[in-house]
PDB file of C-alpha atoms in Angstrom:
ATOM      1  CA  UNK A   1     111.336  11.344  48.148  1.00  0.00           C
ATOM      2  CA  UNK A   2     113.501   9.250  50.438  1.00  0.00           C
ATOM      3  CA  UNK A   3     111.805   7.916  53.559  1.00  0.00           C
ATOM      4  CA  UNK A   4     112.737   9.617  56.853  1.00  0.00           C
ATOM      5  CA  UNK A   5     115.157   7.720  59.016  1.00  0.00           C
ATOM      6  CA  UNK A   6     114.001   6.662  62.438  1.00  0.00           C
ATOM      7  CA  UNK A   7     116.072   7.906  65.346  1.00  0.00           C
ATOM      8  CA  UNK A   8     117.665   5.079  67.240  1.00  0.00           C
ATOM      9  CA  UNK A   9     116.414   4.557  70.792  1.00  0.00           C
ATOM     10  CA  UNK A  10     118.671   5.619  73.694  1.00  0.00           C
ATOM     11  CA  UNK A  11     120.795   2.896  75.235  1.00  0.00           C
ATOM     12  CA  UNK A  12     119.399   1.142  78.287  1.00  0.00           C
ATOM     13  CA  UNK A  13     122.033   2.689  80.566  1.00  0.00           C
ATOM     14  CA  UNK A  14     121.091   6.223  79.536  1.00  0.00           C
ATOM     15  CA  UNK A  15     117.309   5.714  79.923  1.00  0.00           C
ATOM     16  CA  UNK A  16     115.807   7.452  82.942  1.00  0.00           C
ATOM     17  CA  UNK A  17     114.470   5.269  85.644  1.00  0.00           C
ATOM     18  CA  UNK A  18     110.699   5.523  86.113  1.00  0.00           C
ATOM     19  CA  UNK A  19     109.598   7.491  89.145  1.00  0.00           C
ATOM     20  CA  UNK A  20     108.418   5.286  92.014  1.00  0.00           C
ATOM     21  CA  UNK A  21     104.618   5.121  92.194  1.00  0.00           C
ATOM     22  CA  UNK A  22     103.097   7.053  95.070  1.00  0.00           C
ATOM     23  CA  UNK A  23     101.512   4.824  97.689  1.00  0.00           C
ATOM     24  CA  UNK A  24      97.717   4.768  97.323  1.00  0.00           C
ATOM     25  CA  UNK A  25      95.129   4.109  99.962  1.00  0.00           C
ATOM     26  CA  UNK A  26      93.148   1.000  98.986  1.00  0.00           C
ATOM     27  CA  UNK A  27      90.071   2.418 100.747  1.00  0.00           C
ATOM     28  CA  UNK A  28      89.822   5.270  98.208  1.00  0.00           C
ATOM     29  CA  UNK A  29      89.516   4.109  94.646  1.00  0.00           C
ATOM     30  CA  UNK A  30      90.101   6.666  91.899  1.00  0.00           C
ATOM     31  CA  UNK A  31      87.072   6.835  89.653  1.00  0.00           C
ATOM     32  CA  UNK A  32      87.436   9.664  87.077  1.00  0.00           C
ATOM     33  CA  UNK A  33      84.201  10.977  85.624  1.00  0.00           C
ATOM     34  CA  UNK A  34      83.399  11.014  81.932  1.00  0.00           C
ATOM     35  CA  UNK A  35      80.976  13.702  80.797  1.00  0.00           C
ATOM     36  CA  UNK A  36      80.692  12.357  77.235  1.00  0.00           C
ATOM     37  CA  UNK A  37      77.593  10.802  75.693  1.00  0.00           C
ATOM     38  CA  UNK A  38      76.127   8.166  77.972  1.00  0.00           C
ATOM     39  CA  UNK A  39      78.538   9.106  80.757  1.00  0.00           C
ATOM     40  CA  UNK A  40      78.071  10.991  84.003  1.00  0.00           C
ATOM     41  CA  UNK A  41      75.554  13.798  84.475  1.00  0.00           C
ATOM     42  CA  UNK A  42      77.264  17.130  83.867  1.00  0.00           C
ATOM     43  CA  UNK A  43      77.405  19.584  86.808  1.00  0.00           C
ATOM     44  CA  UNK A  44      74.797  22.344  86.894  1.00  0.00           C
ATOM     45  CA  UNK A  45      75.676  25.567  85.108  1.00  0.00           C
ATOM     46  CA  UNK A  46      74.090  28.997  85.153  1.00  0.00           C
ATOM     47  CA  UNK A  47      72.065  28.927  81.915  1.00  0.00           C
ATOM     48  CA  UNK A  48      70.533  32.357  82.560  1.00  0.00           C
ATOM     49  CA  UNK A  49      72.109  33.883  79.457  1.00  0.00           C
ATOM     50  CA  UNK A  50      70.960  31.044  77.196  1.00  0.00           C
ATOM     51  CA  UNK A  51      67.270  31.067  78.182  1.00  0.00           C
ATOM     52  CA  UNK A  52      64.774  32.400  75.651  1.00  0.00           C
ATOM     53  CA  UNK A  53      62.528  34.326  77.993  1.00  0.00           C
ATOM     54  CA  UNK A  54      58.806  34.810  77.251  1.00  0.00           C
ATOM     55  CA  UNK A  55      57.873  37.868  75.225  1.00  0.00           C
ATOM     56  CA  UNK A  56      56.201  39.681  78.134  1.00  0.00           C
ATOM     57  CA  UNK A  57      59.388  39.303  80.237  1.00  0.00           C
ATOM     58  CA  UNK A  58      61.520  40.720  77.407  1.00  0.00           C
ATOM     59  CA  UNK A  59      59.105  43.648  76.984  1.00  0.00           C
ATOM     60  CA  UNK A  60      59.218  44.359  80.742  1.00  0.00           C
ATOM     61  CA  UNK A  61      63.020  44.413  80.744  1.00  0.00           C
ATOM     62  CA  UNK A  62      63.279  46.535  77.592  1.00  0.00           C
ATOM     63  CA  UNK A  63      60.771  49.019  79.026  1.00  0.00           C
ATOM     64  CA  UNK A  64      62.768  49.209  82.268  1.00  0.00           C
ATOM     65  CA  UNK A  65      65.987  49.945  80.347  1.00  0.00           C
ATOM     66  CA  UNK A  66      64.217  52.566  78.205  1.00  0.00           C
ATOM     67  CA  UNK A  67      62.843  54.373  81.275  1.00  0.00           C
ATOM     68  CA  UNK A  68      66.415  54.544  82.611  1.00  0.00           C
ATOM     69  CA  UNK A  69      67.939  55.799  79.348  1.00  0.00           C
ATOM     70  CA  UNK A  70      65.313  58.294  78.140  1.00  0.00           C
ATOM     71  CA  UNK A  71      64.478  61.544  79.920  1.00  0.00           C
ATOM     72  CA  UNK A  72      61.284  61.007  81.919  1.00  0.00           C
ATOM     73  CA  UNK A  73      58.995  64.021  82.544  1.00  0.00           C
ATOM     74  CA  UNK A  74      58.054  64.871  86.154  1.00  0.00           C
ATOM     75  CA  UNK A  75      54.449  63.632  85.764  1.00  0.00           C
ATOM     76  CA  UNK A  76      55.771  60.136  84.947  1.00  0.00           C
ATOM     77  CA  UNK A  77      58.802  60.259  87.237  1.00  0.00           C
ATOM     78  CA  UNK A  78      56.451  60.760  90.214  1.00  0.00           C
ATOM     79  CA  UNK A  79      55.392  57.094  89.933  1.00  0.00           C
ATOM     80  CA  UNK A  80      58.928  55.890  90.718  1.00  0.00           C
ATOM     81  CA  UNK A  81      58.640  57.314  94.274  1.00  0.00           C
ATOM     82  CA  UNK A  82      56.606  54.620  96.004  1.00  0.00           C
ATOM     83  CA  UNK A  83      55.710  54.159  99.646  1.00  0.00           C
ATOM     84  CA  UNK A  84      58.319  52.389 101.804  1.00  0.00           C
ATOM     85  CA  UNK A  85      57.773  48.774 102.845  1.00  0.00           C
ATOM     86  CA  UNK A  86      56.823  49.280 106.508  1.00  0.00           C
ATOM     87  CA  UNK A  87      54.284  52.040 105.776  1.00  0.00           C
ATOM     88  CA  UNK A  88      52.855  50.019 102.875  1.00  0.00           C
ATOM     89  CA  UNK A  89      52.335  47.020 105.184  1.00  0.00           C
ATOM     90  CA  UNK A  90      50.468  49.214 107.687  1.00  0.00           C
ATOM     91  CA  UNK A  91      48.340  50.646 104.877  1.00  0.00           C
ATOM     92  CA  UNK A  92      47.412  47.257 103.421  1.00  0.00           C
ATOM     93  CA  UNK A  93      46.503  45.887 106.868  1.00  0.00           C
ATOM     94  CA  UNK A  94      44.124  48.837 107.204  1.00  0.00           C
ATOM     95  CA  UNK A  95      42.703  48.315 103.705  1.00  0.00           C
ATOM     96  CA  UNK A  96      42.071  44.603 104.336  1.00  0.00           C
ATOM     97  CA  UNK A  97      39.871  45.499 107.337  1.00  0.00           C
ATOM     98  CA  UNK A  98      37.543  47.422 105.013  1.00  0.00           C
ATOM     99  CA  UNK A  99      37.317  45.037 102.059  1.00  0.00           C
ATOM    100  CA  UNK A 100      34.022  45.237 100.140  1.00  0.00           C
ATOM    101  CA  UNK A 101      31.844  42.116 100.110  1.00  0.00           C
ATOM    102  CA  UNK A 102      32.420  39.526  97.389  1.00  0.00           C
ATOM    103  CA  UNK A 103      29.726  37.960  95.175  1.00  0.00           C
ATOM    104  CA  UNK A 104      28.987  35.097  97.574  1.00  0.00           C
ATOM    105  CA  UNK A 105      28.578  37.435 100.582  1.00  0.00           C
ATOM    106  CA  UNK A 106      26.337  39.770  98.569  1.00  0.00           C
ATOM    107  CA  UNK A 107      24.143  36.864  97.426  1.00  0.00           C
ATOM    108  CA  UNK A 108      23.782  35.626 101.003  1.00  0.00           C
ATOM    109  CA  UNK A 109      22.868  39.127 102.254  1.00  0.00           C
ATOM    110  CA  UNK A 110      20.240  39.640  99.557  1.00  0.00           C
ATOM    111  CA  UNK A 111      18.693  36.212 100.281  1.00  0.00           C
ATOM    112  CA  UNK A 112      18.411  37.051 103.989  1.00  0.00           C
ATOM    113  CA  UNK A 113      16.820  40.413 103.149  1.00  0.00           C
ATOM    114  CA  UNK A 114      14.332  38.710 100.805  1.00  0.00           C
ATOM    115  CA  UNK A 115      13.431  36.135 103.483  1.00  0.00           C
ATOM    116  CA  UNK A 116      12.934  38.908 106.038  1.00  0.00           C
ATOM    117  CA  UNK A 117      10.643  40.844 103.676  1.00  0.00           C
ATOM    118  CA  UNK A 118       8.682  37.668 102.910  1.00  0.00           C
ATOM    119  CA  UNK A 119       8.179  37.192 106.667  1.00  0.00           C
ATOM    120  CA  UNK A 120       6.855  40.765 106.923  1.00  0.00           C
ATOM    121  CA  UNK A 121       9.850  42.144 108.835  1.00  0.00           C
ATOM    122  CA  UNK A 122      11.476  45.506 108.241  1.00  0.00           C
ATOM    123  CA  UNK A 123      15.038  45.344 106.916  1.00  0.00           C
ATOM    124  CA  UNK A 124      17.433  47.925 108.342  1.00  0.00           C
ATOM    125  CA  UNK A 125      19.979  49.076 105.798  1.00  0.00           C
ATOM    126  CA  UNK A 126      23.135  50.815 106.994  1.00  0.00           C
ATOM    127  CA  UNK A 127      25.804  52.084 104.623  1.00  0.00           C
ATOM    128  CA  UNK A 128      28.963  50.029 105.292  1.00  0.00           C
ATOM    129  CA  UNK A 129      32.435  51.537 105.646  1.00  0.00           C
ATOM    130  CA  UNK A 130      34.345  49.915 102.793  1.00  0.00           C
ATOM    131  CA  UNK A 131      37.179  50.735 100.420  1.00  0.00           C
ATOM    132  CA  UNK A 132      36.018  52.418  97.214  1.00  0.00           C
ATOM    133  CA  UNK A 133      37.404  51.407  93.824  1.00  0.00           C
ATOM    134  CA  UNK A 134      36.884  52.247  90.151  1.00  0.00           C
ATOM    135  CA  UNK A 135      38.699  55.203  88.626  1.00  0.00           C
ATOM    136  CA  UNK A 136      35.494  57.138  87.777  1.00  0.00           C
ATOM    137  CA  UNK A 137      34.081  56.645  91.277  1.00  0.00           C
ATOM    138  CA  UNK A 138      37.355  57.720  92.913  1.00  0.00           C
ATOM    139  CA  UNK A 139      37.526  60.826  90.690  1.00  0.00           C
ATOM    140  CA  UNK A 140      34.034  61.835  91.850  1.00  0.00           C
ATOM    141  CA  UNK A 141      34.970  61.272  95.527  1.00  0.00           C
ATOM    142  CA  UNK A 142      38.124  63.398  95.162  1.00  0.00           C
ATOM    143  CA  UNK A 143      36.241  66.215  93.389  1.00  0.00           C
ATOM    144  CA  UNK A 144      33.551  66.199  96.096  1.00  0.00           C
ATOM    145  CA  UNK A 145      36.203  66.128  98.859  1.00  0.00           C
ATOM    146  CA  UNK A 146      34.838  62.917 100.385  1.00  0.00           C
ATOM    147  CA  UNK A 147      38.023  60.853  99.973  1.00  0.00           C
ATOM    148  CA  UNK A 148      40.292  60.855 103.039  1.00  0.00           C
ATOM    149  CA  UNK A 149      43.121  58.944 101.315  1.00  0.00           C
ATOM    150  CA  UNK A 150      43.715  57.807  97.730  1.00  0.00           C
ATOM    151  CA  UNK A 151      45.991  54.831  96.988  1.00  0.00           C
ATOM    152  CA  UNK A 152      47.376  54.711  93.420  1.00  0.00           C
ATOM    153  CA  UNK A 153      49.242  51.838  91.769  1.00  0.00           C
ATOM    154  CA  UNK A 154      52.670  52.550  90.249  1.00  0.00           C
ATOM    155  CA  UNK A 155      52.464  50.049  87.361  1.00  0.00           C
ATOM    156  CA  UNK A 156      49.169  50.886  85.627  1.00  0.00           C
ATOM    157  CA  UNK A 157      49.323  50.178  81.896  1.00  0.00           C
ATOM    158  CA  UNK A 158      48.578  52.445  80.057  1.00  0.00           C
ATOM    159  CA  UNK A 159      49.805  54.962  82.611  1.00  0.00           C
ATOM    160  CA  UNK A 160      47.545  57.666  81.092  1.00  0.00           C
ATOM    161  CA  UNK A 161      44.663  56.181  83.108  1.00  0.00           C
ATOM    162  CA  UNK A 162      46.061  57.585  86.371  1.00  0.00           C
ATOM    163  CA  UNK A 163      48.770  60.067  85.356  1.00  0.00           C
ATOM    164  CA  UNK A 164      46.440  63.024  86.067  1.00  0.00           C
ATOM    165  CA  UNK A 165      45.161  61.722  89.439  1.00  0.00           C
ATOM    166  CA  UNK A 166      48.076  62.987  91.633  1.00  0.00           C
ATOM    167  CA  UNK A 167      47.619  66.510  90.194  1.00  0.00           C
ATOM    168  CA  UNK A 168      43.879  66.390  90.918  1.00  0.00           C
ATOM    169  CA  UNK A 169      44.487  65.167  94.488  1.00  0.00           C
ATOM    170  CA  UNK A 170      46.995  67.958  95.057  1.00  0.00           C
ATOM    171  CA  UNK A 171      44.576  70.571  93.710  1.00  0.00           C
ATOM    172  CA  UNK A 172      41.729  69.322  95.915  1.00  0.00           C
ATOM    173  CA  UNK A 173      44.138  68.892  98.913  1.00  0.00           C
ATOM    174  CA  UNK A 174      43.352  65.169  99.192  1.00  0.00           C
ATOM    175  CA  UNK A 175      46.299  63.077 100.496  1.00  0.00           C
ATOM    176  CA  UNK A 176      47.428  60.321  98.142  1.00  0.00           C
ATOM    177  CA  UNK A 177      50.092  57.621  98.112  1.00  0.00           C
ATOM    178  CA  UNK A 178      51.673  55.592  95.309  1.00  0.00           C
ATOM    179  CA  UNK A 179      52.254  51.914  96.129  1.00  0.00           C
ATOM    180  CA  UNK A 180      53.777  48.991  94.263  1.00  0.00           C
ATOM    181  CA  UNK A 181      51.522  46.513  92.537  1.00  0.00           C
ATOM    182  CA  UNK A 182      48.155  46.884  90.843  1.00  0.00           C
ATOM    183  CA  UNK A 183      47.594  43.165  91.534  1.00  0.00           C
ATOM    184  CA  UNK A 184      48.132  43.796  95.254  1.00  0.00           C
ATOM    185  CA  UNK A 185      45.462  46.501  95.173  1.00  0.00           C
ATOM    186  CA  UNK A 186      43.194  44.146  93.243  1.00  0.00           C
ATOM    187  CA  UNK A 187      43.281  41.519  96.003  1.00  0.00           C
ATOM    188  CA  UNK A 188      41.772  44.060  98.420  1.00  0.00           C
ATOM    189  CA  UNK A 189      38.627  44.471  96.269  1.00  0.00           C
ATOM    190  CA  UNK A 190      38.356  40.865  94.958  1.00  0.00           C
ATOM    191  CA  UNK A 191      39.644  41.765  91.481  1.00  0.00           C
ATOM    192  CA  UNK A 192      42.681  40.756  89.413  1.00  0.00           C
ATOM    193  CA  UNK A 193      44.018  44.319  89.351  1.00  0.00           C
ATOM    194  CA  UNK A 194      42.965  47.788  90.528  1.00  0.00           C
ATOM    195  CA  UNK A 195      44.320  51.134  89.357  1.00  0.00           C
ATOM    196  CA  UNK A 196      43.421  53.050  92.522  1.00  0.00           C
ATOM    197  CA  UNK A 197      41.505  52.763  95.802  1.00  0.00           C
ATOM    198  CA  UNK A 198      40.021  55.369  98.113  1.00  0.00           C
ATOM    199  CA  UNK A 199      39.216  55.452 101.830  1.00  0.00           C
ATOM    200  CA  UNK A 200      36.206  57.607 102.704  1.00  0.00           C
ATOM    201  CA  UNK A 201      36.044  56.761 106.408  1.00  0.00           C
ATOM    202  CA  UNK A 202      37.176  54.333 109.106  1.00  0.00           C
ATOM    203  CA  UNK A 203      36.021  53.268 112.545  1.00  0.00           C
ATOM    204  CA  UNK A 204      37.190  55.124 115.660  1.00  0.00           C
ATOM    205  CA  UNK A 205      39.626  52.284 116.491  1.00  0.00           C
ATOM    206  CA  UNK A 206      41.511  52.773 113.199  1.00  0.00           C
ATOM    207  CA  UNK A 207      41.609  56.575 113.154  1.00  0.00           C
ATOM    208  CA  UNK A 208      45.130  56.642 114.586  1.00  0.00           C
ATOM    209  CA  UNK A 209      46.550  54.290 111.944  1.00  0.00           C
ATOM    210  CA  UNK A 210      44.899  56.248 109.147  1.00  0.00           C
ATOM    211  CA  UNK A 211      46.248  59.529 110.563  1.00  0.00           C
ATOM    212  CA  UNK A 212      49.814  58.139 110.490  1.00  0.00           C
ATOM    213  CA  UNK A 213      49.511  57.112 106.830  1.00  0.00           C
ATOM    214  CA  UNK A 214      47.908  60.474 105.938  1.00  0.00           C
ATOM    215  CA  UNK A 215      50.792  62.356 107.616  1.00  0.00           C
ATOM    216  CA  UNK A 216      53.306  60.293 105.619  1.00  0.00           C
ATOM    217  CA  UNK A 217      51.338  60.953 102.421  1.00  0.00           C
ATOM    218  CA  UNK A 218      51.275  64.704 103.042  1.00  0.00           C
ATOM    219  CA  UNK A 219      54.978  64.966 103.847  1.00  0.00           C
ATOM    220  CA  UNK A 220      56.022  62.727 100.932  1.00  0.00           C
ATOM    221  CA  UNK A 221      53.671  63.780  98.131  1.00  0.00           C
ATOM    222  CA  UNK A 222      51.590  66.872  98.896  1.00  0.00           C
ATOM    223  CA  UNK A 223      54.139  68.994 100.789  1.00  0.00           C
ATOM    224  CA  UNK A 224      57.324  67.242  99.637  1.00  0.00           C
ATOM    225  CA  UNK A 225      59.979  68.528  97.253  1.00  0.00           C
ATOM    226  CA  UNK A 226      58.969  69.207  93.682  1.00  0.00           C
ATOM    227  CA  UNK A 227      59.355  66.204  91.399  1.00  0.00           C
ATOM    228  CA  UNK A 228      62.041  66.744  88.759  1.00  0.00           C
ATOM    229  CA  UNK A 229      62.830  65.102  85.464  1.00  0.00           C
ATOM    230  CA  UNK A 230      64.072  61.521  85.692  1.00  0.00           C
ATOM    231  CA  UNK A 231      65.942  59.047  83.514  1.00  0.00           C
ATOM    232  CA  UNK A 232      69.012  59.959  81.482  1.00  0.00           C
ATOM    233  CA  UNK A 233      71.043  57.157  83.094  1.00  0.00           C
ATOM    234  CA  UNK A 234      73.201  55.579  80.413  1.00  0.00           C
ATOM    235  CA  UNK A 235      74.686  52.073  80.424  1.00  0.00           C
ATOM    236  CA  UNK A 236      78.120  51.241  81.901  1.00  0.00           C
ATOM    237  CA  UNK A 237      79.856  51.295  78.490  1.00  0.00           C
ATOM    238  CA  UNK A 238      78.460  54.718  77.589  1.00  0.00           C
ATOM    239  CA  UNK A 239      79.343  56.082  81.043  1.00  0.00           C
ATOM    240  CA  UNK A 240      82.933  54.849  80.655  1.00  0.00           C
ATOM    241  CA  UNK A 241      83.219  56.456  77.194  1.00  0.00           C
ATOM    242  CA  UNK A 242      81.899  59.763  78.550  1.00  0.00           C
ATOM    243  CA  UNK A 243      84.394  59.679  81.457  1.00  0.00           C
ATOM    244  CA  UNK A 244      87.239  58.897  79.044  1.00  0.00           C
ATOM    245  CA  UNK A 245      86.220  61.805  76.808  1.00  0.00           C
ATOM    246  CA  UNK A 246      86.032  64.155  79.806  1.00  0.00           C
ATOM    247  CA  UNK A 247      89.487  63.060  81.036  1.00  0.00           C
ATOM    248  CA  UNK A 248      90.986  63.653  77.560  1.00  0.00           C
ATOM    249  CA  UNK A 249      89.355  67.088  77.370  1.00  0.00           C
ATOM    250  CA  UNK A 250      90.592  68.029  80.863  1.00  0.00           C
ATOM    251  CA  UNK A 251      94.095  66.877  79.935  1.00  0.00           C
ATOM    252  CA  UNK A 252      94.034  68.935  76.753  1.00  0.00           C
ATOM    253  CA  UNK A 253      92.825  72.033  78.586  1.00  0.00           C
ATOM    254  CA  UNK A 254      95.420  71.515  81.331  1.00  0.00           C
ATOM    255  CA  UNK A 255      98.247  71.362  78.761  1.00  0.00           C
ATOM    256  CA  UNK A 256      97.410  74.765  77.313  1.00  0.00           C
TER     257      UNK A 256
END
């Protein structure tokens, strides 16, 4: 095969004159960045999609999607209606005033009582007004009608532990509220988590605050609208397909 011939260069007269260089400011030196190996640090990117999240985070997100997609019965759907932020803040301020004693406070109290007995003094014992916790204890208080307000967590796992409690409260005409965070309830009673708390009584100064929360609880849960089935919310792709199918069906019916 014959070698290809090189094209002769254009004559000097025909060659285009080079464009005049733009004047540059000597104060500003052009220093282009190189993002190759050993070069400049690359700018930050959103790596959210590339992160391998911990298993518990993935389970939380999958569960959230499932509760949106599947049909949720009314007994479960009730736990999605939680107390609003301002009322919840008022409630937790009230609960923190009536925290039960922790281990250190109990130990100190018992030591003082023992010292008083050893000295031959009579120890006066008065039942304190504190928040009650423990699902069995709360059930007993509700059945006996002693509970003035029951606070239930919305994220108890397994939910079967408290799913029956709203129905029992409604039957016994005991006001109840559902709030966000079992860990938040746990901090009130010096525990990691708490499924539910109950208020059996408050001081005269706090009666007004408790009455406000009880009124909200009655209007929202006891006397409110009946809870219906939840869920059944499909993803954006499925919603778009359904709309497209409905438009095609409407068009076909309109053409007849």
